[in-house]
Coordinates of C-alpha atoms in Angstrom, one line a residue:
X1 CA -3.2 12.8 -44.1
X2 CA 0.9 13.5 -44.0
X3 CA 3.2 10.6 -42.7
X4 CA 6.1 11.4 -41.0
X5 CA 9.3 10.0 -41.5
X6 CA 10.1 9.0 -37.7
X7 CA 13.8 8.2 -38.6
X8 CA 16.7 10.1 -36.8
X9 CA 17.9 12.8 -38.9
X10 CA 21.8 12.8 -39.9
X11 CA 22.3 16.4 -37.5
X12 CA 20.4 15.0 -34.5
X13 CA 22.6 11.9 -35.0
X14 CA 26.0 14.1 -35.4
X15 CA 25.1 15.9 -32.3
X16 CA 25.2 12.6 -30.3
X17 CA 28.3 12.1 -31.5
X18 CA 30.1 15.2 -30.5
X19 CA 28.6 15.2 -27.2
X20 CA 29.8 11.7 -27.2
X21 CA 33.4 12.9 -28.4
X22 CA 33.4 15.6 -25.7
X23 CA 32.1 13.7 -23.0
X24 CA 35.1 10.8 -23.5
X25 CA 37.3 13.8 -23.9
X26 CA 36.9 15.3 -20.7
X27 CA 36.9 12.0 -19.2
X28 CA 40.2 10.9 -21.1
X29 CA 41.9 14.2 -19.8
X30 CA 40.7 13.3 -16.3
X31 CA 42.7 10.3 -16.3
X32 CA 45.7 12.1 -18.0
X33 CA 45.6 14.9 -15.0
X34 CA 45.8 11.9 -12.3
X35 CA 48.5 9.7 -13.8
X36 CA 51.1 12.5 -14.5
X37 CA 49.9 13.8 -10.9
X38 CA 48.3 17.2 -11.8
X39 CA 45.7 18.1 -9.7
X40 CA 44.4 20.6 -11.5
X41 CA 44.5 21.9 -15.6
X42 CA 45.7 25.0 -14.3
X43 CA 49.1 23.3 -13.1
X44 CA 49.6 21.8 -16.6
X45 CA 52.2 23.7 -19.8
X46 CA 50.5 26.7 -21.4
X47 CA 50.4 25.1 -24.8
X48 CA 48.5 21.9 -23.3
X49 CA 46.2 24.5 -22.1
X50 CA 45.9 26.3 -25.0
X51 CA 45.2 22.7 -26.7
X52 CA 42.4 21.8 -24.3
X53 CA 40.7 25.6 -24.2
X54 CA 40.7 25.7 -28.0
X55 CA 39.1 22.0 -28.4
X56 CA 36.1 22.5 -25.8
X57 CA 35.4 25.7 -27.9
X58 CA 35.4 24.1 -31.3
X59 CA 33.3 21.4 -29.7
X60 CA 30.6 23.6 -27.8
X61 CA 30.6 25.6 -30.7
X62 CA 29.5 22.3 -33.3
X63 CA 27.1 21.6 -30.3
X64 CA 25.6 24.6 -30.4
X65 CA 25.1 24.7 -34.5
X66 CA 23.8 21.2 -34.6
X67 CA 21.0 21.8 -31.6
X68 CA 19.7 24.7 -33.2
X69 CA 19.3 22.3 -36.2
X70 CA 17.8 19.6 -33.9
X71 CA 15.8 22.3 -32.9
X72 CA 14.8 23.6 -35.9
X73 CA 13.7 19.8 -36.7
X74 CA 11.9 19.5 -33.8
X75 CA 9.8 22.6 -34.5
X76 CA 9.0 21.1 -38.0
X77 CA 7.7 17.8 -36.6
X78 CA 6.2 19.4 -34.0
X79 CA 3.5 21.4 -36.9
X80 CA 3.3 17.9 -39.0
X81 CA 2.2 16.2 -35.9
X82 CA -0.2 19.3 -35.4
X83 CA -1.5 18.9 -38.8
X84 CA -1.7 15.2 -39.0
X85 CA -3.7 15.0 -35.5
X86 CA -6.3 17.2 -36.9
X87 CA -6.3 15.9 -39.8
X88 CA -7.1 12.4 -37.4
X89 CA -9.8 14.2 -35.7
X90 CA -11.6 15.9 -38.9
X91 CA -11.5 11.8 -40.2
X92 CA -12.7 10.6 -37.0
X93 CA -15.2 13.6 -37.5
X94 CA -16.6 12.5 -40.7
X95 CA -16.3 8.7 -40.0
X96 CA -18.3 9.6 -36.3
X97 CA -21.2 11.8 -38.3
X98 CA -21.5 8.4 -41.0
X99 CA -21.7 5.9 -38.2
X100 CA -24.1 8.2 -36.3
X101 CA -26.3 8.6 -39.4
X102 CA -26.2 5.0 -41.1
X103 CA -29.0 2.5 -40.7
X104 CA -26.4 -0.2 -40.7
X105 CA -25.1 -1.0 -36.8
X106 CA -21.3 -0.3 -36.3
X107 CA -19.9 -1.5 -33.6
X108 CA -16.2 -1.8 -31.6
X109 CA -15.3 -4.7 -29.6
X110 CA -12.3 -5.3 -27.2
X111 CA -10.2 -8.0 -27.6
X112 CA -12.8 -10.1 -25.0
X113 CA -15.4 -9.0 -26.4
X114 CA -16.5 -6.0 -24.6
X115 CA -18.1 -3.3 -26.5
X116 CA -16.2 -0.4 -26.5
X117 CA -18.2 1.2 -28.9
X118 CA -21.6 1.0 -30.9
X119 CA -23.1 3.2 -33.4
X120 CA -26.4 5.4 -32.4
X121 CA -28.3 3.4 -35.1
X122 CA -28.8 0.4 -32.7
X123 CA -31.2 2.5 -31.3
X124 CA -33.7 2.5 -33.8
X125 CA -33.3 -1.2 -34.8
X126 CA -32.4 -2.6 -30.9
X127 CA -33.9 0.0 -28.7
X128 CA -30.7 0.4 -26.1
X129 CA -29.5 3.7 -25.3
X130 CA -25.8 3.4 -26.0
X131 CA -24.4 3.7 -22.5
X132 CA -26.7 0.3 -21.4
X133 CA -24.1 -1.6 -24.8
X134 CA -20.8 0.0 -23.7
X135 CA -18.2 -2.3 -21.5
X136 CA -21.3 -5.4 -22.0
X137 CA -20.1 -8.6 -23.8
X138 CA -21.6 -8.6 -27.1
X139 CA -22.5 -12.5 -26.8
X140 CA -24.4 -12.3 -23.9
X141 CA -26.6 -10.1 -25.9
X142 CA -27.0 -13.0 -28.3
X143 CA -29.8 -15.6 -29.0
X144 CA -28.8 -18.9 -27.1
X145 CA -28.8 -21.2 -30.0
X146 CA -26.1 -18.5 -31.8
X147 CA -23.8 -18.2 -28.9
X148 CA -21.7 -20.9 -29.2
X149 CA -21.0 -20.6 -32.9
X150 CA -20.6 -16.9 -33.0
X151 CA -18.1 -16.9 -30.1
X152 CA -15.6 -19.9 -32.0
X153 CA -16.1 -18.4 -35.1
X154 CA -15.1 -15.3 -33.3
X155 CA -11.7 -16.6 -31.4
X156 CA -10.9 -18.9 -34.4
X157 CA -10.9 -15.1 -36.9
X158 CA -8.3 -13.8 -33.9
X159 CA -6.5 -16.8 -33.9
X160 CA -6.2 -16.5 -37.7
X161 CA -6.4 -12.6 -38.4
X162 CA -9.1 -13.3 -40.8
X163 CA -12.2 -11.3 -41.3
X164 CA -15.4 -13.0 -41.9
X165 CA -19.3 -12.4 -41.9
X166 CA -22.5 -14.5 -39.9
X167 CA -25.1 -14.3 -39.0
X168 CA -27.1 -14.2 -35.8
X169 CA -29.9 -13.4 -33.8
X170 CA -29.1 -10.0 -31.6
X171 CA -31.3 -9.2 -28.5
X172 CA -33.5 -6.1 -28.4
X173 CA -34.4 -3.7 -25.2
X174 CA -37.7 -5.1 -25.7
X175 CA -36.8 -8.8 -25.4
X176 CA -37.7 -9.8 -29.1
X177 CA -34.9 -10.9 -31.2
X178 CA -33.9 -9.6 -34.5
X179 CA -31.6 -11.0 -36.9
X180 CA -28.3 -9.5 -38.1
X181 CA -25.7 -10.1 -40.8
X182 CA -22.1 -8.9 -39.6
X183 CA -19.2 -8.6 -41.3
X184 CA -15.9 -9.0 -39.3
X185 CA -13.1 -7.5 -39.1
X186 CA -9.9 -7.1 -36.5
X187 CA -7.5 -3.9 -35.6
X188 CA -4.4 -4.4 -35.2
X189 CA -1.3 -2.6 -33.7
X190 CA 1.7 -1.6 -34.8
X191 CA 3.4 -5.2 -33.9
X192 CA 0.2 -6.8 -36.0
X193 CA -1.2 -8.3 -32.8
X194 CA -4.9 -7.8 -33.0
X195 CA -6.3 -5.5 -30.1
X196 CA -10.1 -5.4 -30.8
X197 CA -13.0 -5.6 -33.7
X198 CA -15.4 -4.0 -36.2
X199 CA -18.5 -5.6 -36.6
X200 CA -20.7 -3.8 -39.3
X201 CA -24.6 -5.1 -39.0
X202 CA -27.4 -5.2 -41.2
X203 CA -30.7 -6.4 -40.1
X204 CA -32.2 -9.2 -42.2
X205 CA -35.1 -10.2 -40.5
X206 CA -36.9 -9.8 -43.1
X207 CA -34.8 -11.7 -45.5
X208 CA -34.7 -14.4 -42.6
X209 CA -38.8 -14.5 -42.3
X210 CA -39.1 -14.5 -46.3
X211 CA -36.3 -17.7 -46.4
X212 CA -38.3 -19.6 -43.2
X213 CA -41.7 -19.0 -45.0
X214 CA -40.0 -20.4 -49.0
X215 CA -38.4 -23.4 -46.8
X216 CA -42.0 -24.2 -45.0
X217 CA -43.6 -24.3 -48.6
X218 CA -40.2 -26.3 -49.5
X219 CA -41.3 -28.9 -46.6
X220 CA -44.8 -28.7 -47.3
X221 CA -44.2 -29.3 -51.2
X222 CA -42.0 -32.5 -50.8
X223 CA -44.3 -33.3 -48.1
X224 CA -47.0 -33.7 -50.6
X225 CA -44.7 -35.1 -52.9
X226 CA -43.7 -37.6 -50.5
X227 CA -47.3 -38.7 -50.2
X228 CA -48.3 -39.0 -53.6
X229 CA -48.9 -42.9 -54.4
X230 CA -46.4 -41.9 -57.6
X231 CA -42.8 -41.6 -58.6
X232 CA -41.7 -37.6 -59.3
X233 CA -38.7 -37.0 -61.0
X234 CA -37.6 -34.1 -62.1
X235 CA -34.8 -35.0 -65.2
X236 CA -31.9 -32.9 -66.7
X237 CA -31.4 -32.3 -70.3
X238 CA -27.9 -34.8 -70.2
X239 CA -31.0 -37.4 -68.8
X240 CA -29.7 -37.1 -65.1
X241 CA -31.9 -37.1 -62.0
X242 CA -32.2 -34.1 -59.9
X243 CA -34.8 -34.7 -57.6
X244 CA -36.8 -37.9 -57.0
X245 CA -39.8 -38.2 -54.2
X246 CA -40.2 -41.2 -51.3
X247 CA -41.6 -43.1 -53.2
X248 CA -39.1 -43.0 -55.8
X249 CA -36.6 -43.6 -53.5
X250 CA -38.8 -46.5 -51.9
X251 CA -39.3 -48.8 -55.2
X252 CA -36.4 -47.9 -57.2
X253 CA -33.8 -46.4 -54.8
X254 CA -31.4 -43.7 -54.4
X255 CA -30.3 -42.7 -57.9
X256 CA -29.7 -39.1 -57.0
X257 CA -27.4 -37.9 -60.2
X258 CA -27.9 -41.0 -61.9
X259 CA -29.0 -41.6 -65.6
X260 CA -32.6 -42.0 -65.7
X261 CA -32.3 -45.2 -68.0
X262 CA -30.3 -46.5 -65.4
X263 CA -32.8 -46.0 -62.6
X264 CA -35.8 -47.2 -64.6
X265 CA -34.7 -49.3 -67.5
X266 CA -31.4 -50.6 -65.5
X267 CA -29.9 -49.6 -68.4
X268 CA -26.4 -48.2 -69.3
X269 CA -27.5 -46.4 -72.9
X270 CA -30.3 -44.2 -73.3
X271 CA -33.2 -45.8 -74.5
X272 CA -34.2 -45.7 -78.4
X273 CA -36.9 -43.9 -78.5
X274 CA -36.7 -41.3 -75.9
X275 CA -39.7 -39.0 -74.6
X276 CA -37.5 -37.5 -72.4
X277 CA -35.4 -36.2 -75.2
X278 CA -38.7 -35.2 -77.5
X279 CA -40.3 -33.4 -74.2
X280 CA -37.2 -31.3 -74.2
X281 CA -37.0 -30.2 -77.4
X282 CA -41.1 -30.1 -78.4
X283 CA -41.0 -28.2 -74.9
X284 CA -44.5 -29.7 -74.7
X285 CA -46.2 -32.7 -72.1
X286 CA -46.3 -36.4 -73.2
X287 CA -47.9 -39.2 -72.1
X288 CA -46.7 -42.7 -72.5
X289 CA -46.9 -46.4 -71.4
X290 CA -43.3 -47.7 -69.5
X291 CA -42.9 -51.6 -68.2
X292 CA -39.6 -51.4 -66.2
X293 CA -37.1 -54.2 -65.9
X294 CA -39.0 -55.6 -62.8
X295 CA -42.2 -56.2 -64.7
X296 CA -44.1 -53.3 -63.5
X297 CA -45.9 -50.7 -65.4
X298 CA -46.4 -47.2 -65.2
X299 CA -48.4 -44.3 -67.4
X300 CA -45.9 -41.3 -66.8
X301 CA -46.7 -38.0 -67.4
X302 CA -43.5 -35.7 -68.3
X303 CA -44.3 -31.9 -68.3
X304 CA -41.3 -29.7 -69.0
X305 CA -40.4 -27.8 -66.0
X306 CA -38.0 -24.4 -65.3
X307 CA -35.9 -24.7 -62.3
X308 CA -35.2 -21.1 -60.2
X309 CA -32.4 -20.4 -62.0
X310 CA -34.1 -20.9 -65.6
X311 CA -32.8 -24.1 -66.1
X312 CA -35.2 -26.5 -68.6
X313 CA -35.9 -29.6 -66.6
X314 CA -38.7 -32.8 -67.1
X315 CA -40.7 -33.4 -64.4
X316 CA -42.3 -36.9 -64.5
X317 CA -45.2 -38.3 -62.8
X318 CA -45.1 -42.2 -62.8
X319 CA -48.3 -43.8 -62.4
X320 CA -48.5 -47.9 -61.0
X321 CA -51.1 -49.2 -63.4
X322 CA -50.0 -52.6 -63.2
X323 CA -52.9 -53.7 -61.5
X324 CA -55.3 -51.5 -63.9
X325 CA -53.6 -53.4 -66.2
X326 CA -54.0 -56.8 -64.7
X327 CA -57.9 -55.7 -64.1
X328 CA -58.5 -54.4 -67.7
X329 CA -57.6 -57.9 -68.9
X330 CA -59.9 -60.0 -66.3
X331 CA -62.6 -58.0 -67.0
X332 CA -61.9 -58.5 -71.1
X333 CA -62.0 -62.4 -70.2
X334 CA -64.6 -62.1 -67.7
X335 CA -66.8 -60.2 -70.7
X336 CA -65.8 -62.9 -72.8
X337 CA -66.7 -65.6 -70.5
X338 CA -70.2 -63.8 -69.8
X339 CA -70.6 -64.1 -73.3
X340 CA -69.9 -67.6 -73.6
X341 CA -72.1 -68.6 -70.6
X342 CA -75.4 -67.1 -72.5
X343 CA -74.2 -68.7 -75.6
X344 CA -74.3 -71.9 -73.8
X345 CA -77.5 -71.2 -71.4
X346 CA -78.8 -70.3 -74.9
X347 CA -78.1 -73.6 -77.0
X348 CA -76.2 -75.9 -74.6
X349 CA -79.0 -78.0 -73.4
X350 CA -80.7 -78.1 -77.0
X351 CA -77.5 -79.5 -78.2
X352 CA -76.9 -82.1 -75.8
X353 CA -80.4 -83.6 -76.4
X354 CA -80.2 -84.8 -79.7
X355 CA -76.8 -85.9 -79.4
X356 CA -77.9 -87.9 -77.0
X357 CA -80.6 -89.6 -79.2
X358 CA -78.3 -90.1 -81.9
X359 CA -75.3 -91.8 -79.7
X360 CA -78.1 -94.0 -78.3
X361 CA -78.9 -95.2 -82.0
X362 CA -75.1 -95.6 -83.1
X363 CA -75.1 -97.4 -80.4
X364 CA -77.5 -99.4 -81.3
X365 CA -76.5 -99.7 -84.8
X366 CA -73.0 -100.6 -83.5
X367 CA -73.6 -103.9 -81.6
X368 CA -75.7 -105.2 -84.5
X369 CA -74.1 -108.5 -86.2
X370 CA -74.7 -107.3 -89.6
X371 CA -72.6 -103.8 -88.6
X372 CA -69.5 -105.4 -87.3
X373 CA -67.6 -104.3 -90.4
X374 CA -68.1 -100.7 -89.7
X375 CA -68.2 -101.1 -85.7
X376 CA -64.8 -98.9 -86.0
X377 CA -67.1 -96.3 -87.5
X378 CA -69.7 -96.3 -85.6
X379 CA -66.7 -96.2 -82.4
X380 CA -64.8 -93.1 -83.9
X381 CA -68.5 -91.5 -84.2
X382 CA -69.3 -91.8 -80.5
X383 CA -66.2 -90.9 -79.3
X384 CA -66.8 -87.7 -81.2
X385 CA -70.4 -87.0 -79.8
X386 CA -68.7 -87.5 -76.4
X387 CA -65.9 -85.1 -77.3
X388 CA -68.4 -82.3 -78.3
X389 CA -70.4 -83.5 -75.2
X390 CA -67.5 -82.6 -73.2
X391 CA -66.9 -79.5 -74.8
X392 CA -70.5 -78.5 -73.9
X393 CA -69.9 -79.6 -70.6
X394 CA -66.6 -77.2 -69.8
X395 CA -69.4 -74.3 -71.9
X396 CA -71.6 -75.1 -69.2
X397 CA -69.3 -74.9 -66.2
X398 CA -67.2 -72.1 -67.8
X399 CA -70.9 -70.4 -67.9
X400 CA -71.6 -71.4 -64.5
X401 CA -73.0 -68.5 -62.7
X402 CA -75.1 -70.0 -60.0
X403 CA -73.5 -69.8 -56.2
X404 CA -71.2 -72.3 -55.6
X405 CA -72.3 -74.8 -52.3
X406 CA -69.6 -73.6 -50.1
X407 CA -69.0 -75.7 -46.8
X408 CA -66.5 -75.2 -44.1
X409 CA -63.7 -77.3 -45.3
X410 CA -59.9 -78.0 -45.2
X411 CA -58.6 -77.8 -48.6
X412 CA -56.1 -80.2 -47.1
X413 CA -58.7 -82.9 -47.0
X414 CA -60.4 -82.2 -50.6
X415 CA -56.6 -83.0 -52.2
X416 CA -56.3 -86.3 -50.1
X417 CA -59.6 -87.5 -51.5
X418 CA -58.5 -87.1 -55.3
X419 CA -54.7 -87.3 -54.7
X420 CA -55.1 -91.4 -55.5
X421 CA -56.7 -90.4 -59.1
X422 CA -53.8 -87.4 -59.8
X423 CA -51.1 -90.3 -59.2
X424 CA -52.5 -92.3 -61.5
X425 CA -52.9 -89.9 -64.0
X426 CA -49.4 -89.2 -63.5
X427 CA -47.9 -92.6 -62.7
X428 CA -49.0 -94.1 -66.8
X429 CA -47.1 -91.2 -68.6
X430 CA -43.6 -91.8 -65.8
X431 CA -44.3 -88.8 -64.2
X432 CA -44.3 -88.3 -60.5
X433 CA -46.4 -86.1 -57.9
X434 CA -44.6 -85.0 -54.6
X435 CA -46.7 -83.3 -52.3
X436 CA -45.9 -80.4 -49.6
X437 CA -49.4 -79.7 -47.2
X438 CA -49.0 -77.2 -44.3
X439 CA -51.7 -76.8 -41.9
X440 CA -54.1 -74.1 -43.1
X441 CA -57.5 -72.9 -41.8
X442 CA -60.6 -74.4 -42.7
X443 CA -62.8 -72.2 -45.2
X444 CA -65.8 -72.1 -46.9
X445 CA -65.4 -74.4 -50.3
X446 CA -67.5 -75.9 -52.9
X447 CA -65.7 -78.9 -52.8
X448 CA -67.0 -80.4 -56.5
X449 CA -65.3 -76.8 -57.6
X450 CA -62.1 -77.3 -55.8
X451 CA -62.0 -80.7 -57.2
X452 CA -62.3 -79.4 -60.3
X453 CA -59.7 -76.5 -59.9
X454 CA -57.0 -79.2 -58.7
X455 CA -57.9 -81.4 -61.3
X456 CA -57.4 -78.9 -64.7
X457 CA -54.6 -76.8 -62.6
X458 CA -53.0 -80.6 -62.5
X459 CA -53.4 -82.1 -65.6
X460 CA -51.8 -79.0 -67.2
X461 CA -48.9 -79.5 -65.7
X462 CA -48.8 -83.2 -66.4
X463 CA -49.1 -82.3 -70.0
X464 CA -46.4 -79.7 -69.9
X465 CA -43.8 -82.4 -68.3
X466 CA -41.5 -84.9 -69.9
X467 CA -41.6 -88.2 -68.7
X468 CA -39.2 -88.3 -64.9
X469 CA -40.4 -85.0 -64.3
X470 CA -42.0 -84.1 -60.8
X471 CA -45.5 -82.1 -60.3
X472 CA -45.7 -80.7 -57.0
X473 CA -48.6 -79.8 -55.1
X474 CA -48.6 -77.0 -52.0
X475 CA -50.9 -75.7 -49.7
X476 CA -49.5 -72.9 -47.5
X477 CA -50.6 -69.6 -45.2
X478 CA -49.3 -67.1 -47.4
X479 CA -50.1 -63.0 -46.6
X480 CA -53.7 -63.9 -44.8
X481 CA -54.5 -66.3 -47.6
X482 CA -54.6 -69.9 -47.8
X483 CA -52.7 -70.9 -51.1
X484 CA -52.9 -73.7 -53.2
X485 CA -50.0 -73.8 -55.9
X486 CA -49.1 -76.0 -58.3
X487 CA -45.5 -76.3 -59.9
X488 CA -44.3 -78.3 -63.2
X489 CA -41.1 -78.4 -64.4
X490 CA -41.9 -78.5 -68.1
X491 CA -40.2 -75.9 -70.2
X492 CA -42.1 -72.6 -69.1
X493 CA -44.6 -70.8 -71.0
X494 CA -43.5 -68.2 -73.8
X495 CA -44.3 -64.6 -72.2
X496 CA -46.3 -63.4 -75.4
X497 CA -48.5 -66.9 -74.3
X498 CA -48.7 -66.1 -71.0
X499 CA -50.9 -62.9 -71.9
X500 CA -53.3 -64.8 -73.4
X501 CA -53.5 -68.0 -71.0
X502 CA -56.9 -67.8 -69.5
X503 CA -58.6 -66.3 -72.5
X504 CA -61.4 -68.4 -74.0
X505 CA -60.7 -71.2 -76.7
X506 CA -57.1 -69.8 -76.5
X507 CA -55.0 -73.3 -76.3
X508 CA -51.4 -74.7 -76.8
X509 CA -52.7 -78.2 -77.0
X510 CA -53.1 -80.3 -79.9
X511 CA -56.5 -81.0 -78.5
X512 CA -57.3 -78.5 -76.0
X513 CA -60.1 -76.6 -76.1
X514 CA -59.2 -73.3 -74.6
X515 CA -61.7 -73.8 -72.1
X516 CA -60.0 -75.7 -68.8
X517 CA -57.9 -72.6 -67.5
X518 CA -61.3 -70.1 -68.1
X519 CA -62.8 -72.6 -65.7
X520 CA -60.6 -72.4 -63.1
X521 CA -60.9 -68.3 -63.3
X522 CA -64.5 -68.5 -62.7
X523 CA -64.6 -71.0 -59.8
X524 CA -61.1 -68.7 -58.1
X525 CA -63.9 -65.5 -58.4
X526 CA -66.8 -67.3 -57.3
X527 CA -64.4 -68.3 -53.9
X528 CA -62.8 -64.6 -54.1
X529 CA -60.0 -66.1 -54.5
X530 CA -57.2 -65.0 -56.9
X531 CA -55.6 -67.0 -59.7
X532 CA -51.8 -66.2 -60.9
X533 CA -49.5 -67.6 -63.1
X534 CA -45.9 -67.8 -63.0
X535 CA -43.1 -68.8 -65.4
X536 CA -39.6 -69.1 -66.5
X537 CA -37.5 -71.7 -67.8
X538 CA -37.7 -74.4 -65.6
X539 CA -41.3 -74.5 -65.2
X540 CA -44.8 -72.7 -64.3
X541 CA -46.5 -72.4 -61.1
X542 CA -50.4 -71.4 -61.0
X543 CA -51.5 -70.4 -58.1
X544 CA -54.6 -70.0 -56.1
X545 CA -54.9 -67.6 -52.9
X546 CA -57.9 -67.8 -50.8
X547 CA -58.7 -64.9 -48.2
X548 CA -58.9 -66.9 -44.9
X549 CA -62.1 -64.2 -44.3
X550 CA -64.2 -67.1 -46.1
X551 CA -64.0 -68.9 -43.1
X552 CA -65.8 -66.0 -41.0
X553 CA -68.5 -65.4 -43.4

């Protein structure tokens, strides 16, 4: 295509100028003629005449040269205009035969919006014949959820003389919609104001059917996730979250980004030994134990995992076995305790009947006047056949497996009856007992049990006090349950103790037996109850939760 130079050329703008020249000569010599009062040239000298004939010759006679070169100009522009507008048409020929035969839709919108133009392709993909498109709006031709953003988006890219690409949902003859991706952009004219706009379309309906399907199995995989009764994470290699599921989210919070020591180990350093770290480089699963910094554990699965892009992630599975936990080690003691009960149903009663016999003798013995030098003896010998007595005894209630004789009771009442005894008990070493009793429902009690249960639970924590100290005793509604708790303020218990409280024989005492906590355990299940234990520093509180359902039964 040629581009002509549109600037005046230097003859066309001589020419002017001598026209110009002649022009203010014949009007300066038509002033000249009236002041001197000629009327006419033919009045004036002969050599002014001579002057003025040979002037307007010289000056037609430039005229006349410089015309024929305007002339000869005009003639020149006149075949580049000829050329270039053909040249125009073969283009629009070519670009018209590409637009025609292009799957993509093309088409031309006035500054409003009007189309002013549209590519035959529509009619494959829309169904319109193109004369049912021209002079309509283009929006109106648009989904109703689209509209409004495609029409701002479209005034805001005239406004700014920007091209730009969306996409939208277009309207087709048959009333379905399909949806197009258009790329924008605006003619201008010659003073750079825009006049109208190309949109070029390609239908990605497909492309939009394949993203909705991947973003339903999106939802419906998070959905799941969401539902699991399990923390997922998925971890990056520099140990930062990526993804975390509700329940995640729930029990540990929003860590999104965030170091997965942090989240779990409320750490600010990775931890020593890190399976995170080995999963990543073994590029194989592991399984391991984790107790977080709130006491809870969890068996987590890690699985390495390859994001869409190819990246190496950990994906964790996080497991509550807390409870597991807690129910592995009950049913250790309970074995333990069913072993002691047939131990003592084997051999208790055997015992006790001889020991009997021989106490009776040393008693005998004892109050003889030719024993009174060994009365201290025979003293120190009884009061060991009635410790071992005892010890049979808590064998025998520890081994206890008929049904308890449950009544309907207030638990209330049973601790008023022996409260009179626990003071005492309290009131010789100079410790004190302050008691807090809410009303609670009645339920069904063995109350010889219950006595028992307050009486160990008690004593404990008399025991673990220094003199001044306070025991207190509570009863309260707590989560459905009646509770009974009872809180020292000795020095706590040692955690790696605490594990083992409960376990048979297992005792801090100088002359405990091991045997006064395992009895509480199996009275608390014979009630349904549940026994738990709590300590810190200033002191332990044991308590005892019973489902208010026992009332009912």
């Amino acid at each position: 295509m040629i581009l002509l130079n549109t600037t005046p050329s230097k003859g066309y703008l001589v020419t002017v100028a001598i026209t110009q020249l002649l022009f203010f000569f014949m009007l300066a010599l038509h002033f000249y003629l009236r002041l001197n009062g000629v009327d006419s040239v033919l009045n004036l000298p002969i050599a002014s005449m001579h002057f003025i004939v040979i002037a307007i010759l010289c000056g037609s006679l430039i005229l006349g040269i410089y015309s024929f070169v305007l002339i000869y100009q005009l003639s020149k522009i006149n075949s580049l205009l000829k050329y270039e507008i053909k040249e125009r048409q073969q283009a629009e020929s070519i670009l018209r035969q590409l637009t025609d035969n292009m799957l993509d839709i093309i088409y031309k919108t006035s500054l409003h919006g009007d189309i002013v133009y549209i590519s035959p392709s529509q009619k494959f993909l829309l169904g319109y014949e193109n004369q049912e498109l021209i002079d309509q709006k283009f929006f109106k031709l648009l989904h109703s959820d689209d509209v409004e953003s495609v029409v701002n988006l479209f005034h805001e890219s005239i406004k700014n003389k920007t091209a730009y690409r969306q996409e939208f949902r277009f309207k087709c003859k048959d009333g379905n919609f399909k949806w197009l991706e258009a790329t924008v952009n605006h003619l201008s004219d010659p003073k750079g104001s825009v006049v109208g706009s190309v949109f070029c379309c390609r239908e990605i309906t497909w492309r939009k059917q394949l993203e909705n399907a991947q973003a339903l199995e999106r939802q419906r995989l998070f959905s799941l996730l969401d539902s699991l009764p399990a923390f997922v994470l998925l971890i990056q290699k520099d140990h930062s979250i990526k993804f975390m599921n509700k329940y995640f989210l729930e029990h540990f919070g929003p860590f999104y980004g965030r170091s997965c020591f942090e989240a779990l180990a409320s750490k600010d350093y990775p931890c020593e030994v890190c399976i995170i770290a080995e999963v990543f480089e073994s590029k194989t699963p592991k399984s391991f134990e984790f107790a977080d910094y709130k006491g809870r554990t969890y068996e987590i699965l890690a699985y390495p995992f390859f994001d869409v892009d190819g990246t190496t992630l950990v994906l964790e599975l996080g497991i509550d076995i807390t409870d597991r936990k807690q129910l592995q080690k009950e049913l250790i003691r309970m074995d333990r305790l069913n072993l002691i009960g047939e131990m003592a149903a084997g051999i208790g009663h055997e015992i006790r009947n001889p020991m009997t016999t021989v106490r009776g003798f040393l008693q005998m013995i004892a109050s003889k006047e030719q024993s009174k030098d060994y009365r201290e003896y025979y003293k120190l010998m009884i009061e060991e056949l009635d410790r071992a007595n005892t010890i049979i005894t808590e064998y025998l209630n520890v081994a206890k497996t008929k049904e308890a004789d449950k009544k309907v009771q207030n638990i209330n009442d049973i601790i008023n009856s022996i409260l009179p005894l626990l003071v005492a008990d309290a009131i010789k070493d100079d410790k004190y007992i302050n008691v807090q009793m809410e009303k609670v429902p009645n339920l069904l009690l063995d109350d010889k049990e219950i006595r028992q249960i307050i009486l160990n639970l008690v004593r404990n924590g008399l025991d673990a006090m220094q003199p001044g100290q306070y025991l207190t005793i509570r009863t309260y509604l707590e989560n459905d349950c009646v509770a009974l708790a009872v809180q020292d303020e000795g020095e706590g218990i040692n955690p790696e103790v605490l594990d083992k409280i409960g376990t048979p024989f297992f005792t801090t005492k100088d002359t405990g037996t091991g045997l006064g906590l395992s009895v509480c355990y199996g009275i608390a299940n014979r009630h349904n109850a549940e026994l738990t234990i709590e300590s810190d520093e200033k002191g332990t509180t044991v308590s005892c939760h019973f489902k208010t359902e026992l009332g009912e039964s």
